[in-house]
Amino acid sequence: MMQRVIIIGMGKMGLVHGSIMNILPDAEVVALCDLDKSLGNYVKSIGLNAPFYPTLDEALKEVQADSVLVTTPQFSHRVVAEAAIKHNLHVFIEKPSAHTLEDAQALYDLVKGRSEIVHAVGYMKAHYPLYQEMGRLIQDGVLGTVKNFRASLYLSQVFAPKSGWMFTQKQAGGGLLTNTACHLLYLLYAWFGELAGVYAKTVSLHSKEVEDTASAVMEFRNGVVGTLHSSWSVPGFQVEETEVLIEGTNGILIADDNRYRLHLINPHDAYPQGWTVRHRSETDTVSFNLSPEYGGEGYYNEDLNFIQCCRDGKPALVTWYDGLQVQKMMDAMYRSSREGYITLTSSSE
Ligand SMILES: NC(=O)c1ccc[n+]([C@@H]2O[C@H](COP(=O)([O-])OP(=O)(O)OC[C@H]3O[C@@H](n4cnc5c(N)ncnc54)[C@H](O)[C@@H]3O)[C@@H](O)[C@H]2O)c1
């Protein structure tokens, strides 16, 4: 069945998802919403022709919908998503789940046990086929027992104090981690599971309120230990670059957004002894890639996954439970920066 979609928040990410939704065969964008009414004519001029309303409640007085995409800043995710859940709509929220752990927990509590509602979070690297293949390698024991990792994410974005919600502690919940490095935290969670403990330092180089760099030693509940370093204040990274090196008892896996290199001591199933190299171009099969340099197939695949899950009544690949786990990682890193080593309680406790 065709999914009737409302997009709330017509800034940068609203336009990205609007363009993709426009070409997905099972989706029909029935309304666009933004508190900033001046955006109505602008979105029309770039081909997004659905009726425009300031709020979801206004839109629902005139149109019927099955699902919403919440592409507003994270400080408003909870209030907007709550309104959508009240109408029993399926809800995708952009990352991070919220600007605080409290809001991310409240969002998960709203949908816990309600399998009729599809809930998703926009950690789009989850939808890169290359990273999914790496997840299967780790899961299937190709690397033997994974023991440790080194991970980094760099970007050239902040070289002087900047204004706007993204650089405001109260609205964004932080800086580099909540806006950018959370994508890398999601990957670590997807590959290694729940974080058990962390020692982190977050540092402001240029921003007035939020951190520009983060360094951490992280211990996962499955015994994997590793280090993370990230900064959005490094020249030379116009396009964000993620890199990981994962060591196991049977070899290593070195990867970035564009390729992985696997080196095995002993062959494992289809993977030979020695080096195997896989490029993103070998795994990328999407029919529409809005921004090949940054996240293109990830955005397309995540929207496709959300729409298909809404249509088929299945859980999304990245749920609000997963979003909460990443929020716990960020919260622990911020606390650690003030208080020292943080031990996290297990979700099953
Ligand atoms: N997945 C990614 O790669 C990625 C990249 C950038 C941003 N994001 C996330 O996407 C979200 C949006 O970021 P952006 O860069 O598009 O922001 P933006 O500032 O460009 O746009 C946000 C829009 O939301 C509107 N808005 C704010 N509160 C609203 C409300 N209560 N109801 C309706 N409209 C409201 C604003 O008027 C604005 O037009 C954030 O959570 C951000 O962290 C994700």
mmCIF file of C-alpha atoms and ligand atoms in Angstrom:
data_model
loop_
_atom_site.group_PDB
_atom_site.id
_atom_site.type_symbol
_atom_site.label_atom_id
_atom_site.label_comp_id
_atom_site.label_asym_id
_atom_site.label_seq_id
_atom_site.Cartn_x
_atom_site.Cartn_y
_atom_site.Cartn_z
ATOM 1 C CA MET A 1 0.000 0.000 0.000
ATOM 2 C CA MET A 2 1.181 3.536 -0.832
ATOM 3 C CA GLN A 3 2.528 5.349 2.256
ATOM 4 C CA ARG A 4 1.180 8.872 2.677
ATOM 5 C CA VAL A 5 4.070 10.835 4.169
ATOM 6 C CA ILE A 6 4.288 14.194 5.948
ATOM 7 C CA ILE A 7 7.712 15.830 6.312
ATOM 8 C CA ILE A 8 8.147 18.167 9.282
ATOM 9 C CA GLY A 9 11.104 20.589 9.161
ATOM 10 C CA MET A 10 11.965 21.827 5.665
ATOM 11 C CA GLY A 11 15.595 22.843 6.291
ATOM 12 C CA LYS A 12 18.591 20.982 4.899
ATOM 13 C CA MET A 13 17.518 17.444 5.818
ATOM 14 C CA GLY A 14 13.848 18.058 4.983
ATOM 15 C CA LEU A 15 14.942 18.861 1.431
ATOM 16 C CA VAL A 16 17.171 15.765 1.229
ATOM 17 C CA HIS A 17 14.425 13.392 2.393
ATOM 18 C CA GLY A 18 11.735 15.243 0.421
ATOM 19 C CA SER A 19 13.687 14.719 -2.821
ATOM 20 C CA ILE A 20 14.116 11.009 -2.102
ATOM 21 C CA MET A 21 10.504 10.457 -0.988
ATOM 22 C CA ASN A 22 9.375 12.136 -4.219
ATOM 23 C CA ILE A 23 10.857 9.298 -6.290
ATOM 24 C CA LEU A 24 10.159 6.245 -4.065
ATOM 25 C CA PRO A 25 7.395 4.221 -5.773
ATOM 26 C CA ASP A 26 5.586 3.338 -2.515
ATOM 27 C CA ALA A 27 5.645 6.853 -1.016
ATOM 28 C CA GLU A 28 3.520 9.915 -1.624
ATOM 29 C CA VAL A 29 4.416 13.176 0.111
ATOM 30 C CA VAL A 30 1.028 14.568 1.158
ATOM 31 C CA ALA A 31 2.183 17.567 3.217
ATOM 32 C CA LEU A 32 5.264 19.567 4.171
ATOM 33 C CA CYS A 33 5.489 21.437 7.484
ATOM 34 C CA ASP A 34 7.745 24.108 8.904
ATOM 35 C CA LEU A 35 7.204 26.753 11.557
ATOM 36 C CA ASP A 36 8.967 29.117 9.175
ATOM 37 C CA LYS A 37 6.120 29.856 6.755
ATOM 38 C CA SER A 38 8.440 31.740 4.387
ATOM 39 C CA LEU A 39 9.852 28.368 3.272
ATOM 40 C CA GLY A 40 6.559 27.426 1.567
ATOM 41 C CA ASN A 41 7.317 29.134 -1.741
ATOM 42 C CA TYR A 42 10.951 28.083 -1.665
ATOM 43 C CA VAL A 43 10.246 24.347 -1.378
ATOM 44 C CA LYS A 44 7.704 24.633 -4.226
ATOM 45 C CA SER A 45 10.304 26.321 -6.410
ATOM 46 C CA ILE A 46 12.577 23.280 -6.120
ATOM 47 C CA GLY A 47 9.866 20.808 -7.057
ATOM 48 C CA LEU A 48 8.382 19.759 -3.697
ATOM 49 C CA ASN A 49 4.759 20.479 -4.482
ATOM 50 C CA ALA A 50 2.804 19.066 -1.532
ATOM 51 C CA PRO A 51 0.623 21.478 0.489
ATOM 52 C CA PHE A 52 2.572 23.432 3.117
ATOM 53 C CA TYR A 53 1.515 23.894 6.768
ATOM 54 C CA PRO A 54 3.214 25.332 9.861
ATOM 55 C CA THR A 55 2.544 22.285 12.075
ATOM 56 C CA LEU A 56 1.538 18.630 11.917
ATOM 57 C CA ASP A 57 -1.761 19.364 13.684
ATOM 58 C CA GLU A 58 -2.647 21.947 11.013
ATOM 59 C CA ALA A 59 -1.733 19.499 8.248
ATOM 60 C CA LEU A 60 -3.790 16.660 9.754
ATOM 61 C CA LYS A 61 -6.922 18.838 9.706
ATOM 62 C CA GLU A 62 -6.771 18.685 5.899
ATOM 63 C CA VAL A 63 -4.811 15.611 4.817
ATOM 64 C CA GLN A 64 -4.644 11.963 5.815
ATOM 65 C CA ALA A 65 -1.266 10.364 6.461
ATOM 66 C CA ASP A 66 0.355 7.066 7.458
ATOM 67 C CA SER A 67 3.828 8.242 8.450
ATOM 68 C CA VAL A 68 5.945 11.294 9.203
ATOM 69 C CA LEU A 69 9.591 12.230 8.835
ATOM 70 C CA VAL A 70 10.796 14.539 11.613
ATOM 71 C CA THR A 71 13.635 16.595 10.180
ATOM 72 C CA THR A 72 13.599 19.419 12.716
ATOM 73 C CA PRO A 73 16.572 20.125 15.029
ATOM 74 C CA GLN A 74 16.987 17.563 17.803
ATOM 75 C CA PHE A 75 15.634 19.824 20.596
ATOM 76 C CA SER A 76 12.182 19.546 18.983
ATOM 77 C CA HIS A 77 12.228 15.841 18.023
ATOM 78 C CA ARG A 78 10.373 14.742 21.154
ATOM 79 C CA VAL A 79 7.515 17.240 21.001
ATOM 80 C CA VAL A 80 6.996 16.776 17.252
ATOM 81 C CA ALA A 81 7.285 12.971 17.400
ATOM 82 C CA GLU A 82 4.901 12.794 20.399
ATOM 83 C CA ALA A 83 2.265 14.660 18.370
ATOM 84 C CA ALA A 84 2.694 12.163 15.524
ATOM 85 C CA ILE A 85 2.509 9.113 17.792
ATOM 86 C CA LYS A 86 -0.736 10.488 19.302
ATOM 87 C CA HIS A 87 -2.195 10.121 15.796
ATOM 88 C CA ASN A 88 -0.788 6.544 15.569
ATOM 89 C CA LEU A 89 1.535 7.484 12.715
ATOM 90 C CA HIS A 90 4.812 5.721 11.882
ATOM 91 C CA VAL A 91 7.718 8.078 12.695
ATOM 92 C CA PHE A 92 11.223 8.545 11.329
ATOM 93 C CA ILE A 93 13.335 11.056 13.282
ATOM 94 C CA GLU A 94 16.642 12.409 12.057
ATOM 95 C CA LYS A 95 19.677 11.699 14.225
ATOM 96 C CA PRO A 96 20.405 12.093 17.079
ATOM 97 C CA SER A 97 17.185 10.899 18.753
ATOM 98 C CA ALA A 98 17.142 13.998 20.932
ATOM 99 C CA HIS A 99 19.316 16.680 22.523
ATOM 100 C CA THR A 100 19.143 14.965 25.934
ATOM 101 C CA LEU A 101 19.183 11.395 27.219
ATOM 102 C CA GLU A 102 15.916 12.127 29.028
ATOM 103 C CA ASP A 103 14.133 12.962 25.766
ATOM 104 C CA ALA A 104 15.633 9.957 23.937
ATOM 105 C CA GLN A 105 14.403 7.697 26.779
ATOM 106 C CA ALA A 106 10.942 9.322 26.710
ATOM 107 C CA LEU A 107 10.723 8.726 22.956
ATOM 108 C CA TYR A 108 11.602 5.053 23.331
ATOM 109 C CA ASP A 109 9.109 4.678 26.221
ATOM 110 C CA LEU A 110 6.385 6.018 23.898
ATOM 111 C CA VAL A 111 6.781 3.160 21.410
ATOM 112 C CA LYS A 112 8.068 0.344 23.642
ATOM 113 C CA GLY A 113 5.879 -2.708 23.125
ATOM 114 C CA ARG A 114 3.835 -1.016 20.370
ATOM 115 C CA SER A 115 4.791 -3.172 17.402
ATOM 116 C CA GLU A 116 2.081 -1.561 15.245
ATOM 117 C CA ILE A 117 4.162 1.647 15.110
ATOM 118 C CA VAL A 118 7.305 1.737 12.951
ATOM 119 C CA HIS A 119 9.968 3.983 14.511
ATOM 120 C CA ALA A 120 13.313 4.827 12.931
ATOM 121 C CA VAL A 121 16.329 7.083 13.575
ATOM 122 C CA GLY A 122 18.459 8.597 10.801
ATOM 123 C CA TYR A 123 21.821 6.954 11.479
ATOM 124 C CA MET A 124 22.275 6.586 7.748
ATOM 125 C CA LYS A 125 25.663 4.832 7.857
ATOM 126 C CA ALA A 126 23.671 1.802 9.050
ATOM 127 C CA HIS A 127 22.370 1.679 5.479
ATOM 128 C CA TYR A 128 25.748 1.655 3.699
ATOM 129 C CA PRO A 129 26.018 -1.814 2.125
ATOM 130 C CA LEU A 130 29.797 -1.778 2.775
ATOM 131 C CA TYR A 131 29.378 -1.275 6.532
ATOM 132 C CA GLN A 132 26.571 -3.861 6.585
ATOM 133 C CA GLU A 133 28.926 -6.379 4.975
ATOM 134 C CA MET A 134 31.550 -5.560 7.637
ATOM 135 C CA GLY A 135 28.931 -6.185 10.310
ATOM 136 C CA ARG A 136 28.288 -9.652 8.866
ATOM 137 C CA LEU A 137 32.052 -10.391 8.762
ATOM 138 C CA ILE A 138 32.339 -9.530 12.440
ATOM 139 C CA GLN A 139 29.141 -11.400 13.343
ATOM 140 C CA ASP A 140 30.158 -14.549 11.425
ATOM 141 C CA GLY A 141 33.546 -14.747 13.176
ATOM 142 C CA VAL A 142 35.598 -14.207 9.996
ATOM 143 C CA LEU A 143 38.010 -12.101 12.084
ATOM 144 C CA GLY A 144 38.036 -14.717 14.857
ATOM 145 C CA THR A 145 37.270 -13.118 18.208
ATOM 146 C CA VAL A 146 37.296 -9.342 17.823
ATOM 147 C CA LYS A 147 39.510 -7.827 20.523
ATOM 148 C CA ASN A 148 40.061 -4.154 19.796
ATOM 149 C CA PHE A 149 39.640 -1.201 17.436
ATOM 150 C CA ARG A 150 40.760 2.286 16.571
ATOM 151 C CA ALA A 151 38.150 4.647 15.108
ATOM 152 C CA SER A 152 38.216 8.221 13.842
ATOM 153 C CA LEU A 153 35.957 10.749 12.152
ATOM 154 C CA TYR A 154 37.271 14.055 10.803
ATOM 155 C CA LEU A 155 35.621 17.020 9.136
ATOM 156 C CA SER A 156 36.611 20.604 8.224
ATOM 157 C CA GLN A 157 33.699 22.618 9.586
ATOM 158 C CA VAL A 158 34.501 24.754 12.629
ATOM 159 C CA PHE A 159 37.495 27.111 12.688
ATOM 160 C CA ALA A 160 35.949 30.038 14.576
ATOM 161 C CA PRO A 161 32.913 30.466 16.865
ATOM 162 C CA LYS A 162 29.741 29.736 14.866
ATOM 163 C CA SER A 163 26.120 30.695 15.483
ATOM 164 C CA GLY A 164 22.928 28.647 15.031
ATOM 165 C CA TRP A 165 21.229 25.865 16.953
ATOM 166 C CA MET A 166 23.929 23.278 16.065
ATOM 167 C CA PHE A 167 26.463 25.195 18.144
ATOM 168 C CA THR A 168 24.167 25.872 21.114
ATOM 169 C CA GLN A 169 24.438 23.472 24.050
ATOM 170 C CA LYS A 170 20.778 23.830 25.053
ATOM 171 C CA GLN A 171 19.425 23.173 21.565
ATOM 172 C CA ALA A 172 21.845 20.646 20.082
ATOM 173 C CA GLY A 173 22.815 18.910 23.355
ATOM 174 C CA GLY A 174 26.499 19.210 22.429
ATOM 175 C CA GLY A 175 28.663 19.856 19.396
ATOM 176 C CA LEU A 176 30.818 17.439 17.455
ATOM 177 C CA LEU A 177 29.441 14.295 19.154
ATOM 178 C CA THR A 178 25.714 15.034 18.935
ATOM 179 C CA ASN A 179 25.826 16.585 15.468
ATOM 180 C CA THR A 180 28.444 14.515 13.659
ATOM 181 C CA ALA A 181 30.448 11.828 15.491
ATOM 182 C CA CYS A 182 27.218 10.136 16.629
ATOM 183 C CA HIS A 183 27.263 8.437 13.192
ATOM 184 C CA LEU A 184 30.533 6.710 14.123
ATOM 185 C CA LEU A 185 29.178 5.842 17.583
ATOM 186 C CA TYR A 186 26.214 4.166 15.874
ATOM 187 C CA LEU A 187 28.577 1.979 13.800
ATOM 188 C CA LEU A 188 30.531 0.929 16.912
ATOM 189 C CA TYR A 189 27.242 0.051 18.631
ATOM 190 C CA ALA A 190 26.044 -1.888 15.568
ATOM 191 C CA TRP A 191 29.285 -3.909 15.398
ATOM 192 C CA PHE A 192 30.136 -4.377 19.102
ATOM 193 C CA GLY A 193 26.837 -3.913 20.970
ATOM 194 C CA GLU A 194 26.307 -2.042 24.206
ATOM 195 C CA LEU A 195 28.964 0.202 25.694
ATOM 196 C CA ALA A 196 30.035 -0.950 29.183
ATOM 197 C CA GLY A 197 32.420 1.835 30.176
ATOM 198 C CA VAL A 198 34.199 4.875 28.792
ATOM 199 C CA TYR A 199 36.902 7.376 29.604
ATOM 200 C CA ALA A 200 36.476 10.443 27.381
ATOM 201 C CA LYS A 201 37.636 14.028 27.041
ATOM 202 C CA THR A 202 35.667 16.517 24.962
ATOM 203 C CA VAL A 203 37.432 19.784 24.134
ATOM 204 C CA SER A 204 36.377 23.133 22.614
ATOM 205 C CA LEU A 205 38.926 24.587 20.238
ATOM 206 C CA HIS A 206 36.832 27.359 18.650
ATOM 207 C CA SER A 207 33.170 26.935 19.657
ATOM 208 C CA LYS A 208 31.899 28.978 22.608
ATOM 209 C CA GLU A 209 29.478 26.443 24.114
ATOM 210 C CA VAL A 210 30.079 23.026 22.569
ATOM 211 C CA GLU A 211 32.967 20.619 21.982
ATOM 212 C CA ASP A 212 34.957 20.536 18.748
ATOM 213 C CA THR A 213 36.984 17.374 19.465
ATOM 214 C CA ALA A 214 36.495 14.152 21.409
ATOM 215 C CA SER A 215 38.956 11.456 22.479
ATOM 216 C CA ALA A 216 37.912 8.278 24.250
ATOM 217 C CA VAL A 217 38.868 4.809 25.411
ATOM 218 C CA MET A 218 35.760 2.637 25.103
ATOM 219 C CA GLU A 219 34.976 -0.804 26.547
ATOM 220 C CA PHE A 220 32.036 -2.767 25.159
ATOM 221 C CA ARG A 221 30.052 -5.355 27.070
ATOM 222 C CA ASN A 222 31.293 -8.117 24.702
ATOM 223 C CA GLY A 223 34.916 -7.387 25.775
ATOM 224 C CA VAL A 224 35.961 -5.325 22.727
ATOM 225 C CA VAL A 225 38.134 -2.345 23.705
ATOM 226 C CA GLY A 226 39.174 0.573 21.512
ATOM 227 C CA THR A 227 40.028 4.204 21.074
ATOM 228 C CA LEU A 228 38.121 6.955 19.287
ATOM 229 C CA HIS A 229 39.307 10.346 18.130
ATOM 230 C CA SER A 230 37.140 12.825 16.287
ATOM 231 C CA SER A 231 37.232 16.493 15.346
ATOM 232 C CA TRP A 232 35.307 18.870 13.087
ATOM 233 C CA SER A 233 38.129 21.386 13.206
ATOM 234 C CA VAL A 234 40.747 19.625 11.044
ATOM 235 C CA PRO A 235 41.691 21.206 7.693
ATOM 236 C CA GLY A 236 41.734 18.906 4.660
ATOM 237 C CA PHE A 237 38.452 17.073 5.249
ATOM 238 C CA GLN A 238 35.877 18.963 3.146
ATOM 239 C CA VAL A 239 33.945 15.686 3.016
ATOM 240 C CA GLU A 240 33.607 13.927 6.373
ATOM 241 C CA GLU A 241 35.985 10.935 6.681
ATOM 242 C CA THR A 242 35.393 7.927 8.904
ATOM 243 C CA GLU A 243 38.144 5.338 9.461
ATOM 244 C CA VAL A 244 38.236 2.172 11.553
ATOM 245 C CA LEU A 245 40.788 -0.542 12.201
ATOM 246 C CA ILE A 246 39.417 -3.659 13.879
ATOM 247 C CA GLU A 247 41.672 -6.424 15.227
ATOM 248 C CA GLY A 248 40.576 -10.000 15.817
ATOM 249 C CA THR A 249 42.346 -13.276 16.596
ATOM 250 C CA ASN A 250 42.191 -14.245 12.884
ATOM 251 C CA GLY A 251 43.054 -10.933 11.251
ATOM 252 C CA ILE A 252 42.313 -7.267 10.768
ATOM 253 C CA LEU A 253 39.708 -5.156 9.005
ATOM 254 C CA ILE A 254 40.618 -1.620 7.928
ATOM 255 C CA ALA A 255 37.786 0.486 6.515
ATOM 256 C CA ASP A 256 36.507 3.885 5.541
ATOM 257 C CA ASP A 257 33.293 5.037 3.806
ATOM 258 C CA ASN A 258 34.707 3.953 0.434
ATOM 259 C CA ARG A 259 36.356 0.556 0.923
ATOM 260 C CA TYR A 260 37.413 -2.100 3.380
ATOM 261 C CA ARG A 261 40.580 -4.150 3.431
ATOM 262 C CA LEU A 262 40.490 -7.483 5.215
ATOM 263 C CA HIS A 263 43.642 -9.454 6.081
ATOM 264 C CA LEU A 264 43.151 -12.989 7.405
ATOM 265 C CA ILE A 265 45.640 -15.379 9.014
ATOM 266 C CA ASN A 266 43.474 -18.396 8.130
ATOM 267 C CA PRO A 267 40.873 -18.529 5.332
ATOM 268 C CA HIS A 268 37.222 -18.364 6.431
ATOM 269 C CA ASP A 269 34.411 -19.536 4.086
ATOM 270 C CA ALA A 270 34.635 -17.350 0.951
ATOM 271 C CA TYR A 271 37.398 -15.176 2.398
ATOM 272 C CA PRO A 272 40.961 -16.321 1.552
ATOM 273 C CA GLN A 273 44.121 -16.079 3.613
ATOM 274 C CA GLY A 274 45.796 -12.666 3.114
ATOM 275 C CA TRP A 275 44.188 -9.551 1.687
ATOM 276 C CA THR A 276 40.625 -9.074 0.394
ATOM 277 C CA VAL A 277 39.648 -5.568 -0.776
ATOM 278 C CA ARG A 278 36.032 -4.462 -1.337
ATOM 279 C CA HIS A 279 35.094 -1.086 -2.784
ATOM 280 C CA ARG A 280 31.866 0.773 -2.127
ATOM 281 C CA SER A 281 31.191 0.817 -5.888
ATOM 282 C CA GLU A 282 30.937 -3.009 -5.792
ATOM 283 C CA THR A 283 28.235 -2.947 -3.110
ATOM 284 C CA ASP A 284 26.300 0.237 -3.955
ATOM 285 C CA THR A 285 23.179 -0.622 -5.926
ATOM 286 C CA VAL A 286 20.864 2.344 -5.359
ATOM 287 C CA SER A 287 18.986 3.826 -8.295
ATOM 288 C CA PHE A 288 19.056 7.429 -7.020
ATOM 289 C CA ASN A 289 22.047 8.974 -5.280
ATOM 290 C CA LEU A 290 21.490 12.584 -4.288
ATOM 291 C CA SER A 291 25.016 13.221 -2.986
ATOM 292 C CA PRO A 292 27.545 10.544 -3.999
ATOM 293 C CA GLU A 293 30.318 12.253 -1.999
ATOM 294 C CA TYR A 294 28.446 12.224 1.272
ATOM 295 C CA GLY A 295 25.955 9.644 2.377
ATOM 296 C CA GLY A 296 24.055 9.339 -0.920
ATOM 297 C CA GLU A 297 23.151 5.680 -0.901
ATOM 298 C CA GLY A 298 22.735 5.801 2.874
ATOM 299 C CA TYR A 299 19.954 8.408 2.681
ATOM 300 C CA TYR A 300 18.201 6.574 -0.153
ATOM 301 C CA ASN A 301 18.423 3.178 1.553
ATOM 302 C CA GLU A 302 17.229 4.524 4.914
ATOM 303 C CA ASP A 303 14.152 6.145 3.356
ATOM 304 C CA LEU A 304 13.439 2.991 1.363
ATOM 305 C CA ASN A 305 13.827 0.875 4.515
ATOM 306 C CA PHE A 306 11.441 3.127 6.475
ATOM 307 C CA ILE A 307 8.769 3.113 3.766
ATOM 308 C CA GLN A 308 9.025 -0.645 3.208
ATOM 309 C CA CYS A 309 8.833 -1.319 6.960
ATOM 310 C CA CYS A 310 5.743 0.934 7.247
ATOM 311 C CA ARG A 311 4.178 -0.881 4.281
ATOM 312 C CA ASP A 312 5.017 -4.361 5.596
ATOM 313 C CA GLY A 313 4.570 -3.703 9.348
ATOM 314 C CA LYS A 314 8.174 -4.642 10.177
ATOM 315 C CA PRO A 315 10.663 -2.958 12.559
ATOM 316 C CA ALA A 316 13.023 -0.454 10.907
ATOM 317 C CA LEU A 317 16.739 -1.238 10.660
ATOM 318 C CA VAL A 318 17.593 1.510 13.194
ATOM 319 C CA THR A 319 14.881 1.794 15.850
ATOM 320 C CA TRP A 320 14.331 4.272 18.667
ATOM 321 C CA TYR A 321 15.828 1.629 20.987
ATOM 322 C CA ASP A 322 19.048 1.808 18.945
ATOM 323 C CA GLY A 323 18.862 5.611 18.981
ATOM 324 C CA LEU A 324 18.619 5.478 22.776
ATOM 325 C CA GLN A 325 21.746 3.290 22.984
ATOM 326 C CA VAL A 326 23.740 5.843 20.950
ATOM 327 C CA GLN A 327 22.365 8.642 23.149
ATOM 328 C CA LYS A 328 23.598 6.714 26.219
ATOM 329 C CA MET A 329 27.063 6.518 24.635
ATOM 330 C CA MET A 330 27.153 10.289 24.035
ATOM 331 C CA ASP A 331 25.799 11.067 27.490
ATOM 332 C CA ALA A 332 28.433 8.810 29.093
ATOM 333 C CA MET A 333 31.194 10.506 27.097
ATOM 334 C CA TYR A 334 30.082 13.978 28.180
ATOM 335 C CA ARG A 335 29.816 12.850 31.805
ATOM 336 C CA SER A 336 33.196 11.163 31.617
ATOM 337 C CA SER A 337 34.797 14.354 30.398
ATOM 338 C CA ARG A 338 33.691 15.988 33.659
ATOM 339 C CA GLU A 339 33.866 13.069 36.084
ATOM 340 C CA GLY A 340 36.410 10.509 34.827
ATOM 341 C CA TYR A 341 35.717 6.853 33.955
ATOM 342 C CA ILE A 342 31.982 6.086 33.579
ATOM 343 C CA THR A 343 30.494 2.604 33.986
ATOM 344 C CA LEU A 344 27.164 2.192 32.187
ATOM 345 C CA THR A 345 24.374 -0.002 33.503
ATOM 346 C CA SER A 346 23.279 -2.777 31.167
ATOM 347 C CA SER A 347 19.946 -2.270 29.354
ATOM 348 C CA SER A 348 18.882 -5.694 30.637
ATOM 349 C CA GLU A 349 19.482 -4.730 34.313
HETATM 350 N N1 LIG B 1 21.813 12.305 8.833
HETATM 351 C C1 LIG B 1 22.593 13.315 8.555
HETATM 352 O O1 LIG B 1 23.579 13.159 7.858
HETATM 353 C C2 LIG B 1 22.254 14.688 9.065
HETATM 354 C C3 LIG B 1 22.913 15.806 8.540
HETATM 355 C C4 LIG B 1 22.554 17.066 9.026
HETATM 356 C C5 LIG B 1 21.582 17.201 10.018
HETATM 357 N N2 LIG B 1 20.990 16.080 10.523
HETATM 358 C C6 LIG B 1 19.951 16.182 11.570
HETATM 359 O O2 LIG B 1 18.729 16.548 10.927
HETATM 360 C C7 LIG B 1 17.951 17.399 11.776
HETATM 361 C C8 LIG B 1 17.673 18.705 11.036
HETATM 362 O O3 LIG B 1 18.895 19.314 10.691
HETATM 363 P P1 LIG B 1 18.979 20.402 9.505
HETATM 364 O O4 LIG B 1 20.431 20.607 9.249
HETATM 365 O O5 LIG B 1 18.094 20.027 8.405
HETATM 366 O O6 LIG B 1 18.375 21.687 10.264
HETATM 367 P P2 LIG B 1 17.926 23.075 9.610
HETATM 368 O O7 LIG B 1 18.169 24.106 10.658
HETATM 369 O O8 LIG B 1 18.531 23.244 8.246
HETATM 370 O O9 LIG B 1 16.351 22.882 9.400
HETATM 371 C C9 LIG B 1 15.471 22.651 10.453
HETATM 372 C C10 LIG B 1 14.089 23.193 10.062
HETATM 373 O O10 LIG B 1 13.145 22.778 11.056
HETATM 374 C C11 LIG B 1 12.243 23.856 11.293
HETATM 375 N N3 LIG B 1 11.641 23.647 12.624
HETATM 376 C C12 LIG B 1 12.220 23.792 13.844
HETATM 377 N N4 LIG B 1 11.373 23.412 14.820
HETATM 378 C C13 LIG B 1 10.213 23.036 14.204
HETATM 379 C C14 LIG B 1 8.975 22.525 14.675
HETATM 380 N N5 LIG B 1 8.750 22.351 15.989
HETATM 381 N N6 LIG B 1 8.011 22.240 13.770
HETATM 382 C C15 LIG B 1 8.222 22.428 12.434
HETATM 383 N N7 LIG B 1 9.392 22.913 11.933
HETATM 384 C C16 LIG B 1 10.387 23.194 12.809
HETATM 385 C C17 LIG B 1 13.084 25.110 11.155
HETATM 386 O O11 LIG B 1 12.296 26.247 10.868
HETATM 387 C C18 LIG B 1 14.030 24.722 10.002
HETATM 388 O O12 LIG B 1 13.501 25.116 8.743
HETATM 389 C C19 LIG B 1 18.760 17.557 13.055
HETATM 390 O O13 LIG B 1 18.356 16.611 14.005
HETATM 391 C C20 LIG B 1 20.198 17.264 12.612
HETATM 392 O O14 LIG B 1 21.042 16.815 13.659
HETATM 393 C C21 LIG B 1 21.285 14.841 10.042
#
